[in-house]
Short mmCIF file of C-alpha atoms in Angstrom, two decimals:
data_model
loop_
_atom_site.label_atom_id
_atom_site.label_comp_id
_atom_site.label_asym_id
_atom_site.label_seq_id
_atom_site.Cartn_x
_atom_site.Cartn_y
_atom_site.Cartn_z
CA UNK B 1 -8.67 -10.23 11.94
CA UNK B 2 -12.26 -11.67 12.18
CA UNK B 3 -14.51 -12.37 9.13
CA UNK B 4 -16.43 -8.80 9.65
CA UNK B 5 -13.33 -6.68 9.85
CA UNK B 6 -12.29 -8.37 6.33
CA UNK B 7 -15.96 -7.82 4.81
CA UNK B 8 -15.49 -4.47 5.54
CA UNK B 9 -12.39 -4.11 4.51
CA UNK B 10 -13.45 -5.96 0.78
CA UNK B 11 -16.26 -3.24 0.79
CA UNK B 12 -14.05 -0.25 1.29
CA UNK B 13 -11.66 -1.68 -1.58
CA UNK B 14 -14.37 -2.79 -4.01
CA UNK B 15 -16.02 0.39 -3.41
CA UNK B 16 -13.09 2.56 -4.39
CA UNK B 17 -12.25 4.16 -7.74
CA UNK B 18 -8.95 5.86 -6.53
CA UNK B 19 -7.42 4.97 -3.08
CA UNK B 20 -3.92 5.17 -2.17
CA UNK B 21 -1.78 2.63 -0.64
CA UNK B 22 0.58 4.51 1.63
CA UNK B 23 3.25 1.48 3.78
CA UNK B 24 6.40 1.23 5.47
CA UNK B 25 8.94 -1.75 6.22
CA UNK B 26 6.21 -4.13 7.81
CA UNK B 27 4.92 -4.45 4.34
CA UNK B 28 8.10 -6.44 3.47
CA UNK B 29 8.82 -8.55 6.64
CA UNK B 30 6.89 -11.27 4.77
CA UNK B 31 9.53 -11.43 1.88
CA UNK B 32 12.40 -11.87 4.27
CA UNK B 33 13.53 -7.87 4.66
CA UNK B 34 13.58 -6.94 8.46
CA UNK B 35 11.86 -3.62 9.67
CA UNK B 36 13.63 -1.46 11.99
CA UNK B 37 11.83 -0.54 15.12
CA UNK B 38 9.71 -3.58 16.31
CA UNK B 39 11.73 -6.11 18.78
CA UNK B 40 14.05 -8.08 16.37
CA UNK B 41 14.12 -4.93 14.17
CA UNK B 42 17.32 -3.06 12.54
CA UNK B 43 17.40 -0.56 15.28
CA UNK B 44 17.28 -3.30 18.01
CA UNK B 45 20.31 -4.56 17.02
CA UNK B 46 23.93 -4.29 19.03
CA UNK B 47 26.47 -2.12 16.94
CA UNK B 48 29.48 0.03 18.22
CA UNK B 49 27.61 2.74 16.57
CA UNK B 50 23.65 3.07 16.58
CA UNK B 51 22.51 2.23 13.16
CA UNK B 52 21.08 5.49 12.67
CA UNK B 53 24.37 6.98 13.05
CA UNK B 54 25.59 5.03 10.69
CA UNK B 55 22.46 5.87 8.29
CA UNK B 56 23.36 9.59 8.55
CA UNK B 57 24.71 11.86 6.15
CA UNK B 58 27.73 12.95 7.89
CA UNK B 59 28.71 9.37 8.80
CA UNK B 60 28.56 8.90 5.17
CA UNK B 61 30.96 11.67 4.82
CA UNK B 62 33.26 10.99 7.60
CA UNK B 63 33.43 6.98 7.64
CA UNK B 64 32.53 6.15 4.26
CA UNK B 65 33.74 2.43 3.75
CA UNK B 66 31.93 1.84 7.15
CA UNK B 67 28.83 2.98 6.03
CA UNK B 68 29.59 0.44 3.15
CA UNK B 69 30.12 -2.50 5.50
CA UNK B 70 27.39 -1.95 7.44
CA UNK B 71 25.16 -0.64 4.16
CA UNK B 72 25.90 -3.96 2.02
CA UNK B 73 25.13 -6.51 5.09
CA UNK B 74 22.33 -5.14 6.58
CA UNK B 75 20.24 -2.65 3.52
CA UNK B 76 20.70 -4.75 0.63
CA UNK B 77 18.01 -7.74 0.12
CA UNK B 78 18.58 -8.33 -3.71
CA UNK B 79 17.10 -12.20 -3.84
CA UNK B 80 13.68 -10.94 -2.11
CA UNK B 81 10.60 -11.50 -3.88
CA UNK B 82 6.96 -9.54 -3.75
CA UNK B 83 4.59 -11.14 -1.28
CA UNK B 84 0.80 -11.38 -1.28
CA UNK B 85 0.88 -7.43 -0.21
CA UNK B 86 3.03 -6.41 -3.10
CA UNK B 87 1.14 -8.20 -5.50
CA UNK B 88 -2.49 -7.69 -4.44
CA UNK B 89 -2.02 -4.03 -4.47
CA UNK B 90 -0.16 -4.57 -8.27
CA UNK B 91 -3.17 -6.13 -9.23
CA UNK B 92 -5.64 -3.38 -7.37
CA UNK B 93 -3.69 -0.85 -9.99
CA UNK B 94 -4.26 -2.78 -12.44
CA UNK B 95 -7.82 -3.32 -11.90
CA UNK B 96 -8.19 0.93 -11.82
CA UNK B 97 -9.27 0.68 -8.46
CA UNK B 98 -5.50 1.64 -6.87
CA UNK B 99 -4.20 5.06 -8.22
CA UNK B 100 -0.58 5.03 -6.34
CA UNK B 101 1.67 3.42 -4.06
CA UNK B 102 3.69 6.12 -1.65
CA UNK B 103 6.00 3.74 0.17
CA UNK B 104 8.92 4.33 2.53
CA UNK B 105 10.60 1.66 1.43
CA UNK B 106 13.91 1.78 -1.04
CA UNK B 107 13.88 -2.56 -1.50
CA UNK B 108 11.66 -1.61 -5.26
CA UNK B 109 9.87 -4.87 -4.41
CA UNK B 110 6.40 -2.68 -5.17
CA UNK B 111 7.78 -2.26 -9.03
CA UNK B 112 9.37 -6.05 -9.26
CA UNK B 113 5.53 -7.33 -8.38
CA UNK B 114 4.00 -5.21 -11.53
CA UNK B 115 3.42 -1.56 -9.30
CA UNK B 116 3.93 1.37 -12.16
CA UNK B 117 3.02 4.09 -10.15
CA UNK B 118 5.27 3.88 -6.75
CA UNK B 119 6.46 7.12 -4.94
CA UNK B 120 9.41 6.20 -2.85
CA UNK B 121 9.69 8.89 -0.44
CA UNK B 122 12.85 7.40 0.97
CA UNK B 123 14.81 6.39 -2.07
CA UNK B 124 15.79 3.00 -3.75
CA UNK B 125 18.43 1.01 -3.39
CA UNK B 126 18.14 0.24 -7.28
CA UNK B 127 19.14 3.85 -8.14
CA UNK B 128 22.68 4.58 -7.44
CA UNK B 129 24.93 7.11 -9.46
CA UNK B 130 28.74 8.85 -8.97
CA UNK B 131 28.86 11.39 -6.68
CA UNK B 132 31.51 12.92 -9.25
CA UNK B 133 29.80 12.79 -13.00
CA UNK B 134 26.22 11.24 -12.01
CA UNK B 135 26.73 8.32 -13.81
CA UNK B 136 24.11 5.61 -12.74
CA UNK B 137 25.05 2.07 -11.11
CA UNK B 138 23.12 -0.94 -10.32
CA UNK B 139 22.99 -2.12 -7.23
CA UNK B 140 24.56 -5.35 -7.81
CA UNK B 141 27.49 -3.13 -8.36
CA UNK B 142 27.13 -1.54 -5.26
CA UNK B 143 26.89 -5.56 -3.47
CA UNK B 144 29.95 -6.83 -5.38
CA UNK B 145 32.33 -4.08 -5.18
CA UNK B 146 35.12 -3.88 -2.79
CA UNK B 147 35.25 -1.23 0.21
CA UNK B 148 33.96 2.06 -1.43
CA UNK B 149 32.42 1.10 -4.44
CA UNK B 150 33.87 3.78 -7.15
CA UNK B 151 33.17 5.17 -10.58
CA UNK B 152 35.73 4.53 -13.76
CA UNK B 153 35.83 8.76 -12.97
CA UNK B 154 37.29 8.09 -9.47
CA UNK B 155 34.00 9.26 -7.68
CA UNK B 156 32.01 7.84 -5.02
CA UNK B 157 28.91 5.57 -5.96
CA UNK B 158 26.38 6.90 -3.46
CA UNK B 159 22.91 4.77 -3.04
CA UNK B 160 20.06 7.22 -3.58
CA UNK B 161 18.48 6.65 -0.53
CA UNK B 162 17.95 9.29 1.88
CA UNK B 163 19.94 9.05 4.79
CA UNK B 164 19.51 10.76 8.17
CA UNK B 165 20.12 14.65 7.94
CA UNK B 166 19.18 14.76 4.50
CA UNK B 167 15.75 16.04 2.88
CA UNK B 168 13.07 13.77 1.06
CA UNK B 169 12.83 14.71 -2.21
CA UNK B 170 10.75 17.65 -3.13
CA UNK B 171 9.14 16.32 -6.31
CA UNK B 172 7.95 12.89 -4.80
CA UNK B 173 6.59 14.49 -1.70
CA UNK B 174 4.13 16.60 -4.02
CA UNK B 175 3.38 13.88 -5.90
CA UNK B 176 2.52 11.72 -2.89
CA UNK B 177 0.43 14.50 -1.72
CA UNK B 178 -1.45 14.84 -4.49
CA UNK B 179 -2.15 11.07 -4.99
CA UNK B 180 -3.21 11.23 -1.21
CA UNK B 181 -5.30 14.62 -1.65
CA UNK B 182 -7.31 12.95 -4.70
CA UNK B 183 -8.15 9.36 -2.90
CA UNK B 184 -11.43 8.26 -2.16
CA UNK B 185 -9.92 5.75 0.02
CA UNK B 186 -6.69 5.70 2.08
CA UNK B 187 -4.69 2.33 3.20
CA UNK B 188 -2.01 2.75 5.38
CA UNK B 189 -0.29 -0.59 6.03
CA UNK B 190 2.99 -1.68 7.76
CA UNK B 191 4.32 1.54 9.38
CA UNK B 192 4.01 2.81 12.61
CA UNK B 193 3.29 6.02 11.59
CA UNK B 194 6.81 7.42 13.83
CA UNK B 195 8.76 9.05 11.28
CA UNK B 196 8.14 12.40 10.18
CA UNK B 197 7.46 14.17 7.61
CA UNK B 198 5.81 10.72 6.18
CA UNK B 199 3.31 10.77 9.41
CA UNK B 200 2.15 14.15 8.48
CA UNK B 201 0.80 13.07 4.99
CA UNK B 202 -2.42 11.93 6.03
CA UNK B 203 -3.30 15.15 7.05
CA UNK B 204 -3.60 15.66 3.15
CA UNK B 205 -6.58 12.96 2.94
CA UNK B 206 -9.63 14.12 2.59
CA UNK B 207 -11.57 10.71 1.18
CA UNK B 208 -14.11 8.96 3.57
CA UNK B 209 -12.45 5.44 4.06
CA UNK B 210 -9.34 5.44 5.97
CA UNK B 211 -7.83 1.79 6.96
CA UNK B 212 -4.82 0.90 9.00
CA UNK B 213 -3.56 -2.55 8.41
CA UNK B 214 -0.86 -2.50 11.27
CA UNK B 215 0.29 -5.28 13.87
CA UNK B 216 1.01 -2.70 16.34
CA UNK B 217 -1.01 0.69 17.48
CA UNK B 218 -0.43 3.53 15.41
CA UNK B 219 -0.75 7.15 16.13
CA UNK B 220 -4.11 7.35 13.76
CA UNK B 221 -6.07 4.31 14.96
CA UNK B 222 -8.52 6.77 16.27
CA UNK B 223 -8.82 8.26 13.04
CA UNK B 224 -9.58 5.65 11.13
CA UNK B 225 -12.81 3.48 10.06
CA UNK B 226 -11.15 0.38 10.23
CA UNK B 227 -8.12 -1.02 12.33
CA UNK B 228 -7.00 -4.45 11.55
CA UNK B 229 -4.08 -5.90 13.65
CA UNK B 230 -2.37 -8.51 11.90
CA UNK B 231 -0.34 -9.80 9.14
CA UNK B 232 -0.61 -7.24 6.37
CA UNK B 233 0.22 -10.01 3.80
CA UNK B 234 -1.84 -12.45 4.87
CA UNK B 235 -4.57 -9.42 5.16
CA UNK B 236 -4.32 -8.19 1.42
CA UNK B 237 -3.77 -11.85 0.44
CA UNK B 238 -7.65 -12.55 1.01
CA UNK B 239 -9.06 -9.43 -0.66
CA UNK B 240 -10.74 -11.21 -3.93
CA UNK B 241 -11.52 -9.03 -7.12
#
């Protein structure tokens, strides 16, 4: 990042009275919580089964204290703290100038760094309820318990993330696409823009100032105003207000 791509970038924010943040997993590298698809990501990783396999629905089903295993070792980052992304775009809310966060993250580190209006499009691993009478769980429960982690009811405490083979949740895709449809200015940070139907959301914008704040080439690059190629953290972390 060179001192004009950040003056730019300062403009676009200080300039905007209701952009959007829209990220993925690179946005919390920085607080310890591994993406999936770059070199030492998640998906990278050696397993007997592929990881998304084990993300799926129907391994859920089929091999359910497996999914647990691998679910409580490699999803669960409960001792992670916001970084200088999370809490600049906290304080961009609460400066008016940042009307939502649509994130595809489920680690709720958006809402621990003072974020009130997130839209999790993938879930959280906060929320967790029986599969049997919907009661709700934490997810420390979901860490400490043994094997399948079960209700007093006998039922199955299921994270409410969305797995492979299931469906993102209808009411938090409007909602995102509204936020997106309404935004003067659109920041897309930490995602490489791969997994559908997330990638398809910009489509929706219809603001003048799109930025990507990326490490890697994204799909959109060519759409945007301004491309910045580095630490997203580190990025946000200089934007004064």
């Amino acid at each position: 990042m060179n001192t004009e791509q950040l003056e730019l970038l300062q403009t676009i924010i200080s300039g905007a009275k209701q952009a959007v943040f829209f990220g993925g997993a690179g946005v919390s590298t920085e607080s310890g919580i591994p993406d999936f698809r770059s070199v030492d990501g998640l998906y990278h990783l050696k397993y007997d089964v592929p990881p998304e396999q084990i993300l799926s629905h129907s391994y859920f089903i089929r091999h359910t204290e497996k999914f647990f295993d691998f679910y409580r070792d490699k999803m669960l980052y409960l001792n992670a703290k916001p970084n200088s992304a999370h809490l600049k775009l906290a304080e961009l809310e609460k400066k008016g100038i940042l009307s939502a966060v649509v994130t595809q993250n489920i680690d709720g580190l958006h809402q621990l760094a003072g974020s009130r209006k997130v839209y999790e499009l993938h879930g959280s691993v906060h929320r967790n309820y029986c599969m049997k009478c919907k009661k709700s769980f934490s997810a420390d429960f979901i860490l400490k318990s043994d094997k399948i982690p079960l209700c007093d009811c006998g039922g199955i405490v299921k994270p409410d993330v969305v797995l492979y083979e299931e469906s993102l949740p209808d009411k938090t895709i409007e909602q995102a696409v509204k936020a997106i449809s309404k935004a003067d200015a659109l920041i897309i940070g930490g995602t490489s823009l791969n997994v559908y139907p997330a990638n398809s959301f910009i489509r929706f914008f219809n603001g003048n100032h799109l930025v990507i704040l990326n490490r890697d080439a994204t799909q959109a690059d060519g759409m945007a105003e301004l491309c910045i190629r580095d630490n997203i953290a580190e990025v946000l972390g200089k934007i004064t207000l």
